[in-house]
Short mmCIF file of C-alpha atoms in Angstrom, two decimals:
data_model
loop_
_atom_site.label_atom_id
_atom_site.label_comp_id
_atom_site.label_asym_id
_atom_site.label_seq_id
_atom_site.Cartn_x
_atom_site.Cartn_y
_atom_site.Cartn_z
CA MET A 649 -26.26 -31.51 6.94
CA GLY A 650 -24.07 -33.56 9.31
CA GLY A 651 -25.74 -34.05 12.68
CA ASN A 652 -29.13 -32.73 11.52
CA ARG A 653 -31.03 -35.97 11.88
CA ASN A 654 -34.48 -34.43 12.03
CA ALA A 655 -34.24 -32.44 8.81
CA THR A 656 -37.17 -33.01 6.51
CA THR A 657 -35.70 -31.76 3.24
CA PHE A 658 -32.38 -32.53 1.63
CA ASP A 659 -31.55 -30.37 -1.36
CA ASN A 660 -28.91 -32.72 -2.75
CA ILE A 661 -31.34 -35.65 -2.58
CA ARG A 662 -33.92 -33.61 -4.48
CA VAL A 663 -31.43 -32.91 -7.27
CA LEU A 664 -30.15 -36.50 -7.40
CA ARG A 665 -33.68 -37.90 -7.48
CA VAL A 666 -34.50 -35.70 -10.45
CA LEU A 667 -31.29 -36.79 -12.24
CA ALA A 668 -32.13 -40.45 -11.54
CA CYS A 669 -35.62 -39.99 -12.96
CA LEU A 670 -34.38 -38.23 -16.09
CA GLY A 671 -31.69 -40.87 -16.54
CA VAL A 672 -34.26 -43.65 -16.61
CA PHE A 673 -36.46 -41.61 -18.96
CA VAL A 674 -33.60 -40.99 -21.40
CA SER A 675 -32.49 -44.64 -21.31
CA HIS A 676 -35.97 -45.73 -22.49
CA LEU A 677 -36.57 -42.97 -25.02
CA ALA A 678 -33.17 -42.88 -26.73
CA PRO A 679 -33.49 -46.29 -28.44
CA ARG A 680 -36.84 -45.24 -29.94
CA MET A 681 -35.05 -42.18 -31.36
CA GLY A 682 -32.45 -44.39 -33.03
CA VAL A 683 -29.57 -43.15 -30.90
CA LYS A 684 -26.47 -45.23 -31.50
CA GLY A 685 -22.78 -45.44 -30.66
CA PHE A 686 -21.29 -43.38 -27.83
CA TRP A 687 -24.50 -41.50 -27.07
CA ALA A 688 -26.42 -44.73 -26.92
CA SER A 689 -23.97 -45.91 -24.22
CA VAL A 690 -24.43 -42.65 -22.35
CA ALA A 691 -28.22 -42.95 -22.57
CA ASN A 692 -28.10 -46.57 -21.47
CA PHE A 693 -26.15 -45.58 -18.35
CA GLY A 694 -29.19 -43.59 -17.31
CA ALA A 695 -30.92 -46.89 -16.53
CA SER A 696 -28.65 -47.13 -13.49
CA GLY A 697 -30.77 -44.36 -12.05
CA VAL A 698 -32.95 -47.07 -10.49
CA TYR A 699 -30.06 -48.01 -8.20
CA LEU A 700 -29.76 -44.41 -7.14
CA PHE A 701 -33.50 -44.46 -6.40
CA PHE A 702 -32.95 -47.50 -4.18
CA LEU A 703 -30.16 -45.76 -2.31
CA ILE A 704 -32.19 -42.56 -1.88
CA SER A 705 -35.11 -44.55 -0.50
CA GLY A 706 -32.87 -46.12 2.13
CA PHE A 707 -31.27 -42.76 2.94
CA LEU A 708 -34.61 -41.05 3.53
CA ALA A 709 -36.08 -43.97 5.47
CA CYS A 710 -33.17 -43.72 7.91
CA ARG A 711 -32.96 -39.94 8.11
CA MET A 712 -36.70 -39.26 8.18
CA GLY A 713 -37.20 -42.00 10.76
CA GLY A 714 -35.03 -39.93 13.11
CA GLY A 715 -33.08 -43.03 14.04
CA GLN A 716 -35.88 -44.03 16.34
CA ALA A 717 -35.88 -47.52 17.78
CA ASP A 718 -39.20 -47.00 19.58
CA TRP A 719 -41.67 -46.21 16.84
CA GLY A 720 -44.18 -48.59 18.44
CA ARG A 721 -47.10 -50.12 16.61
CA LYS A 722 -48.74 -46.78 15.92
CA GLY A 723 -45.60 -45.41 14.35
CA VAL A 724 -45.01 -48.45 12.18
CA LEU A 725 -48.64 -48.61 10.98
CA ALA A 726 -48.69 -44.87 10.27
CA TYR A 727 -45.44 -45.25 8.33
CA TYR A 728 -46.83 -48.11 6.27
CA CYS A 729 -49.98 -46.11 5.61
CA ARG A 730 -48.08 -43.07 4.34
CA ARG A 731 -45.62 -45.01 2.23
CA LEU A 732 -48.09 -47.44 0.63
CA PHE A 733 -50.60 -44.70 -0.21
CA ARG A 734 -47.67 -42.78 -1.67
CA ILE A 735 -46.66 -45.38 -4.25
CA LEU A 736 -49.41 -48.01 -4.79
CA PRO A 737 -52.38 -45.98 -6.13
CA LEU A 738 -50.48 -44.67 -9.12
CA TYR A 739 -48.85 -48.04 -9.64
CA TYR A 740 -52.25 -49.77 -9.81
CA ALA A 741 -53.59 -47.04 -12.10
CA VAL A 742 -50.76 -47.84 -14.53
CA ILE A 743 -51.47 -51.57 -14.25
CA PHE A 744 -55.17 -51.02 -15.00
CA TYR A 745 -54.15 -48.95 -18.03
CA TYR A 746 -52.09 -51.81 -19.37
CA MET A 747 -54.88 -54.25 -18.62
CA ALA A 748 -57.24 -52.13 -20.74
CA LEU A 749 -54.68 -51.67 -23.49
CA HIS A 750 -53.39 -55.16 -23.85
CA GLY A 751 -56.23 -57.19 -22.39
CA LEU A 752 -59.24 -55.44 -23.91
CA LEU A 753 -58.06 -53.34 -26.82
CA LEU A 754 -55.07 -55.09 -28.39
CA ARG A 755 -55.82 -58.54 -26.98
CA ASP A 756 -52.17 -59.52 -27.18
CA VAL A 757 -51.69 -60.84 -23.63
CA PRO A 758 -49.30 -63.84 -23.74
CA ASP A 759 -49.83 -67.06 -21.81
CA ASP A 760 -48.60 -67.32 -18.25
CA PRO A 761 -47.55 -70.94 -17.52
CA ALA A 762 -48.18 -70.41 -13.81
CA GLY A 763 -51.69 -69.13 -14.47
CA LEU A 764 -51.23 -65.99 -12.39
CA TYR A 765 -51.52 -63.46 -15.19
CA TRP A 766 -52.48 -60.00 -13.85
CA LEU A 767 -52.43 -61.32 -10.27
CA ARG A 768 -48.66 -61.08 -10.57
CA TYR A 769 -49.00 -57.31 -10.67
CA PHE A 770 -51.88 -57.04 -8.20
CA PHE A 771 -49.87 -58.85 -5.54
CA LEU A 772 -46.44 -57.46 -6.61
CA THR A 773 -45.00 -60.95 -6.94
CA ASN A 774 -41.90 -59.78 -8.80
CA ALA A 775 -40.11 -59.39 -5.47
CA CYS A 776 -40.71 -63.08 -4.71
CA ILE A 777 -41.22 -65.20 -7.84
CA PRO A 778 -40.04 -64.74 -11.45
CA GLY A 779 -42.22 -63.99 -14.43
CA PRO A 780 -42.05 -66.23 -17.53
CA ASP A 781 -41.17 -63.38 -19.90
CA ASN A 782 -40.81 -59.62 -20.05
CA PHE A 783 -44.54 -59.00 -20.30
CA TRP A 784 -45.23 -60.69 -16.99
CA SER A 785 -42.07 -59.59 -15.22
CA ASN A 786 -41.68 -55.97 -16.22
CA ILE A 787 -44.61 -54.44 -18.04
CA GLY A 788 -44.38 -50.67 -18.08
CA ALA A 789 -40.99 -50.65 -16.30
CA THR A 790 -42.78 -51.55 -13.04
CA TRP A 791 -40.33 -54.21 -11.84
CA THR A 792 -38.90 -51.92 -9.16
CA ILE A 793 -42.20 -51.14 -7.45
CA SER A 794 -42.44 -54.51 -5.70
CA LEU A 795 -38.87 -53.99 -4.45
CA PHE A 796 -39.73 -50.57 -3.02
CA VAL A 797 -42.75 -52.02 -1.25
CA PHE A 798 -40.71 -54.92 0.12
CA PHE A 799 -38.11 -52.49 1.48
CA TYR A 800 -40.69 -50.21 3.04
CA LEU A 801 -42.23 -53.20 4.83
CA CYS A 802 -38.77 -54.01 6.20
CA ALA A 803 -37.70 -50.41 6.92
CA PRO A 804 -39.05 -50.13 10.51
CA LEU A 805 -37.20 -53.33 11.44
CA PHE A 806 -34.01 -52.04 9.80
CA VAL A 807 -34.32 -48.68 11.63
CA TYR A 808 -34.76 -50.59 14.88
CA LEU A 809 -31.69 -52.74 14.21
CA ILE A 810 -29.55 -49.73 13.29
CA ARG A 811 -30.80 -47.49 16.15
CA GLY A 812 -28.89 -44.46 14.95
CA SER A 813 -25.51 -46.17 14.78
CA VAL A 814 -23.12 -45.94 11.84
CA TRP A 815 -21.53 -49.22 12.83
CA ARG A 816 -24.81 -51.08 13.07
CA ALA A 817 -25.85 -49.65 9.71
CA ALA A 818 -22.58 -50.93 8.23
CA VAL A 819 -23.20 -54.39 9.72
CA LEU A 820 -26.72 -54.45 8.29
CA TYR A 821 -25.38 -53.52 4.87
CA LEU A 822 -22.70 -56.22 5.00
CA ALA A 823 -25.25 -58.79 6.15
CA LEU A 824 -27.60 -58.01 3.24
CA LEU A 825 -24.69 -57.95 0.79
CA LEU A 826 -23.68 -61.38 2.06
CA LEU A 827 -27.29 -62.59 1.76
CA ARG A 828 -27.26 -61.54 -1.87
CA HIS A 829 -24.09 -63.57 -2.59
CA VAL A 830 -25.28 -66.62 -0.68
CA TRP A 831 -28.64 -66.54 -2.46
CA VAL A 832 -26.98 -66.35 -5.87
CA GLU A 833 -24.50 -69.11 -5.04
CA ALA A 834 -27.40 -71.32 -3.97
CA GLY A 835 -28.95 -70.84 -7.41
CA LEU A 836 -32.05 -69.16 -6.00
CA SER A 837 -31.62 -65.70 -7.50
CA ALA A 838 -34.74 -66.11 -9.66
CA TYR A 839 -36.82 -66.33 -6.47
CA MET A 840 -37.04 -63.71 -3.74
CA MET A 841 -35.54 -61.11 -6.04
CA ALA A 842 -35.78 -58.72 -3.11
CA PHE A 843 -32.88 -60.51 -1.41
CA TYR A 844 -30.78 -59.61 -4.45
CA TYR A 845 -31.53 -55.88 -4.18
CA LEU A 846 -32.04 -55.11 -0.47
CA HIS A 847 -28.39 -54.23 0.04
CA PHE A 848 -28.78 -51.17 -2.22
CA PHE A 849 -31.43 -49.80 0.16
CA ALA A 850 -29.27 -50.67 3.16
CA LEU A 851 -26.40 -48.77 1.61
CA GLY A 852 -28.64 -45.71 1.53
CA MET A 853 -29.39 -46.23 5.22
CA LEU A 854 -25.63 -46.37 5.94
CA ALA A 855 -25.18 -43.15 4.00
CA GLY A 856 -28.01 -41.64 6.04
CA GLU A 857 -26.30 -42.50 9.31
CA LEU A 858 -22.96 -41.17 8.08
CA ALA A 859 -24.63 -37.94 6.94
CA ALA A 860 -26.24 -37.55 10.35
CA ALA A 861 -23.02 -38.14 12.22
CA TYR A 862 -20.40 -36.24 10.17
CA PRO A 863 -20.05 -33.22 7.87
CA PRO A 864 -20.20 -34.12 4.15
CA ALA A 865 -16.46 -34.39 3.43
CA ALA A 866 -15.77 -36.39 6.57
CA ALA A 867 -18.73 -38.73 5.93
CA ALA A 868 -17.63 -39.30 2.33
CA GLY A 869 -14.04 -39.96 3.41
CA ARG A 870 -15.06 -42.58 5.95
CA PHE A 871 -17.33 -44.20 3.41
CA ALA A 872 -14.54 -44.22 0.80
CA LEU A 873 -12.33 -46.18 3.21
CA PHE A 874 -15.20 -48.61 3.85
CA ALA A 875 -15.88 -49.10 0.14
CA MET A 876 -12.17 -49.52 -0.59
CA ALA A 877 -11.93 -52.29 2.01
CA LEU A 878 -14.96 -54.01 0.49
CA GLY A 879 -13.46 -53.74 -2.98
CA ILE A 880 -10.18 -55.24 -1.85
CA ALA A 881 -11.97 -58.04 -0.02
CA GLY A 882 -14.03 -58.80 -3.11
CA CYS A 883 -10.95 -59.03 -5.31
CA ALA A 884 -9.04 -61.11 -2.75
CA SER A 885 -11.92 -63.60 -2.51
CA GLY A 886 -11.67 -64.30 -6.23
CA LYS A 887 -15.33 -63.40 -6.71
CA GLY A 888 -14.66 -59.89 -7.95
CA ASN A 889 -16.98 -56.98 -7.43
CA ASP A 890 -20.32 -56.68 -9.14
CA TYR A 891 -20.57 -53.66 -11.42
CA PHE A 892 -23.78 -52.28 -9.97
CA THR A 893 -22.57 -52.79 -6.42
CA VAL A 894 -19.44 -50.77 -7.18
CA LEU A 895 -21.57 -48.17 -8.97
CA SER A 896 -23.78 -47.91 -5.85
CA TRP A 897 -20.68 -47.11 -3.81
CA GLY A 898 -20.00 -44.26 -6.19
CA TYR A 899 -23.58 -43.06 -5.87
CA ALA A 900 -23.34 -43.22 -2.04
CA ALA A 901 -20.18 -41.09 -2.15
CA VAL A 902 -21.94 -38.55 -4.34
CA VAL A 903 -24.90 -38.42 -1.94
CA LEU A 904 -22.54 -37.74 0.95
CA LEU A 905 -20.30 -35.25 -0.85
CA THR A 906 -23.26 -33.17 -1.97
CA GLY A 907 -24.64 -32.97 1.55
CA ALA A 908 -24.21 -29.21 1.64
CA PHE A 909 -25.38 -28.75 -1.95
CA LEU A 910 -27.66 -25.87 -2.91
CA ARG A 911 -27.47 -24.13 0.42
CA GLY A 912 -27.68 -20.74 -1.30
CA ASN A 913 -30.61 -19.18 -3.19
CA LYS A 914 -33.45 -21.72 -3.31
CA GLU A 915 -35.76 -19.35 -5.18
CA GLY A 916 -33.75 -19.13 -8.39
CA PRO A 917 -35.00 -20.65 -11.70
CA ALA A 918 -32.84 -23.77 -11.39
CA ALA A 919 -34.07 -24.42 -7.85
CA ARG A 920 -37.69 -23.91 -8.82
CA LEU A 921 -37.37 -26.21 -11.86
CA THR A 922 -35.72 -28.86 -9.71
CA ALA A 923 -38.51 -28.59 -7.15
CA VAL A 924 -41.17 -29.04 -9.86
CA LEU A 925 -39.42 -32.04 -11.45
CA ASP A 926 -38.90 -33.62 -8.06
CA LYS A 927 -42.58 -33.12 -7.20
CA TYR A 928 -43.60 -35.01 -10.36
CA SER A 929 -40.67 -37.46 -10.41
CA TYR A 930 -42.64 -40.57 -9.41
CA ALA A 931 -45.42 -39.79 -11.91
CA ILE A 932 -42.80 -39.24 -14.62
CA TYR A 933 -41.07 -42.49 -13.63
CA LEU A 934 -44.26 -44.54 -14.19
CA VAL A 935 -45.99 -42.58 -16.93
CA HIS A 936 -43.04 -42.26 -19.30
CA ALA A 937 -42.83 -46.03 -19.79
CA ALA A 938 -46.45 -46.13 -20.96
CA VAL A 939 -45.69 -43.30 -23.36
CA VAL A 940 -42.62 -45.10 -24.74
CA ASP A 941 -44.73 -48.27 -25.09
CA GLY A 942 -47.20 -46.25 -27.17
CA ILE A 943 -44.38 -44.93 -29.34
CA VAL A 944 -43.24 -48.52 -29.96
CA LEU A 945 -46.78 -49.41 -31.08
CA LEU A 946 -46.87 -46.38 -33.39
CA GLN A 947 -43.46 -47.18 -34.90
CA ALA A 948 -44.70 -50.65 -35.80
CA HIS A 949 -47.10 -48.98 -38.27
CA VAL A 950 -45.77 -45.50 -38.95
CA GLN A 951 -42.29 -44.14 -39.68
CA LEU A 952 -41.84 -41.46 -37.04
CA PRO A 953 -39.08 -38.86 -37.43
CA VAL A 954 -36.73 -38.31 -34.49
CA ALA A 955 -38.29 -34.93 -33.73
CA ALA A 956 -41.78 -36.54 -33.50
CA VAL A 957 -40.53 -39.25 -31.14
CA LEU A 958 -38.89 -36.63 -28.93
CA GLY A 959 -41.96 -34.38 -29.02
CA ILE A 960 -44.34 -37.23 -28.16
CA GLY A 961 -42.02 -38.54 -25.46
CA LEU A 962 -41.62 -35.19 -23.73
CA GLY A 963 -45.06 -33.72 -24.33
CA VAL A 964 -47.25 -36.70 -23.54
CA THR A 965 -45.13 -37.69 -20.57
CA ALA A 966 -45.35 -34.14 -19.15
CA MET A 967 -49.13 -34.03 -19.62
CA GLY A 968 -49.65 -37.57 -18.31
CA ALA A 969 -47.44 -36.98 -15.28
CA TYR A 970 -49.28 -33.77 -14.43
CA LEU A 971 -52.69 -35.42 -14.65
CA ALA A 972 -51.53 -38.52 -12.77
CA HIS A 973 -50.08 -36.41 -9.98
CA ARG A 974 -53.10 -34.17 -9.65
CA TRP A 975 -55.82 -36.85 -9.99
CA ILE A 976 -54.15 -39.84 -8.33
CA GLU A 977 -50.98 -39.03 -6.38
CA GLU A 978 -52.14 -35.93 -4.53
CA PRO A 979 -55.54 -37.32 -3.40
CA ALA A 980 -53.92 -40.64 -2.39
CA ASN A 981 -51.16 -38.82 -0.43
CA ARG A 982 -53.73 -36.74 1.41
CA LEU A 983 -55.74 -39.84 2.24
CA GLY A 984 -52.65 -41.67 3.43
CA GLN A 985 -51.62 -38.75 5.66
CA LYS A 986 -55.15 -38.48 7.07
CA LEU A 987 -55.32 -42.21 7.84
CA ALA A 988 -51.86 -42.11 9.39
CA ARG A 989 -52.96 -39.30 11.72
CA GLN A 990 -56.11 -41.21 12.58
CA ILE A 991 -54.07 -44.31 13.41
CA CYS A 992 -51.97 -42.26 15.81
CA ARG A 993 -55.07 -40.72 17.39
CA LEU A 994 -56.76 -44.07 17.88
CA ASN A 995 -53.66 -45.42 19.57
CA LYS A 996 -53.31 -42.37 21.79
CA ASN A 997 -56.96 -42.55 22.84
CA GLY A 998 -56.79 -46.23 23.68
CA GLY A 999 -58.07 -47.54 20.37
CA PHE A 1000 -57.55 -50.86 18.69
CA LEU A 1001 -53.75 -50.57 18.56
#
C-alpha cells in the first residue's frame, strides 16, 4: 500500500468502513433491545464509528486526489459534483421522509425559536449554527452529513495545501486541532460546529500521506511517535487530551497498520460479504436511524419482545437500504459521474470554465 498513491481501492478501508457503519447501527439499536451493563457500554462504543468515518473520508480525499495541487477549476467542480451527488440525494430523501412522518402524519413538530424549521436541514445549517433541541439538530442521526459536506467543500483546498507532503499534512492537522481548541476557549463551540470536527478529517489526510509514503508498519510507527508527542504536549499544557481526539489517533494507527490487509483471496465469502456491506454502507447509515425511530414509536404503544426489535431492526433496515441504494443512490451517482465528465469536457473544449 505504501507508495501507491493512485490506488483506487483500499481493502482495509472497506473493512473499517463496514465496521464503523455496523458500530453506529448497534449503538442505536441496542438501547431499544434493553441491553444493559457491560454490553450496553460495548454497544455505546459503536457510536464512535462516526469518528472513524470522518477519518476515512479524509484518508480517501487525500489518496484519491493523487496529491494533486493542480486540479484546476474543472477538477474541483467535477470533484464537488461527484461528492455532492454521492451523499445529498439520499440525505434529502430521508429528510423528506421525516417531514412527511412528523409534519403531515404525526403532526408533532416542535417549535423552532429561530423560525428556520426544516430549512435547517435543507441548508445543512448544523455545521454552522446550533439547533434548539434534538429534533432540529439531529433528526434521523443526520448531524454528520453537514460536516461531511463542509469537509468536501474544503478538501480541494486542503489537498492543495498539503501537496503530497507528510509534513504539510501534519501542519494542517495541527492547525485545525489548534483551531478547535481556540474556538472552544472563545466560547463559540455552539457555532461553526465544523471547526470543532475538521481536525478528524485532517487526521485522515495525514494518514493518507503516511500510507502513500511508507509501508504500513513504518507509517504506523511514525504516526505513533507523532501522536505520543501530541499526547505529552496536551498533558504538559494542563488541558489534557480529549477522549475522542485520542481515540481518533488509535483509529489512524489501525488504518495504517492494516494497510496490507486482505491482500489474499478477495473472492471468499467474507470478502464478498464485506464488499456488499460496504456498497450499502451509506444507505444503512441513514436508513437504520429511521427504522430505529419507527421502533421507538411502536414501543410507545406496544410491548415488543427483544427478538421482534432485532428482527425489525435488521430486516427493515436491510430492505430499506437496498431500495434506497437502488432507487436513489445508484441513479444519483450515475448522474453525478455523468455531469462531472461533462464539466471536464466543457472545460477541455473551451466551455464556460
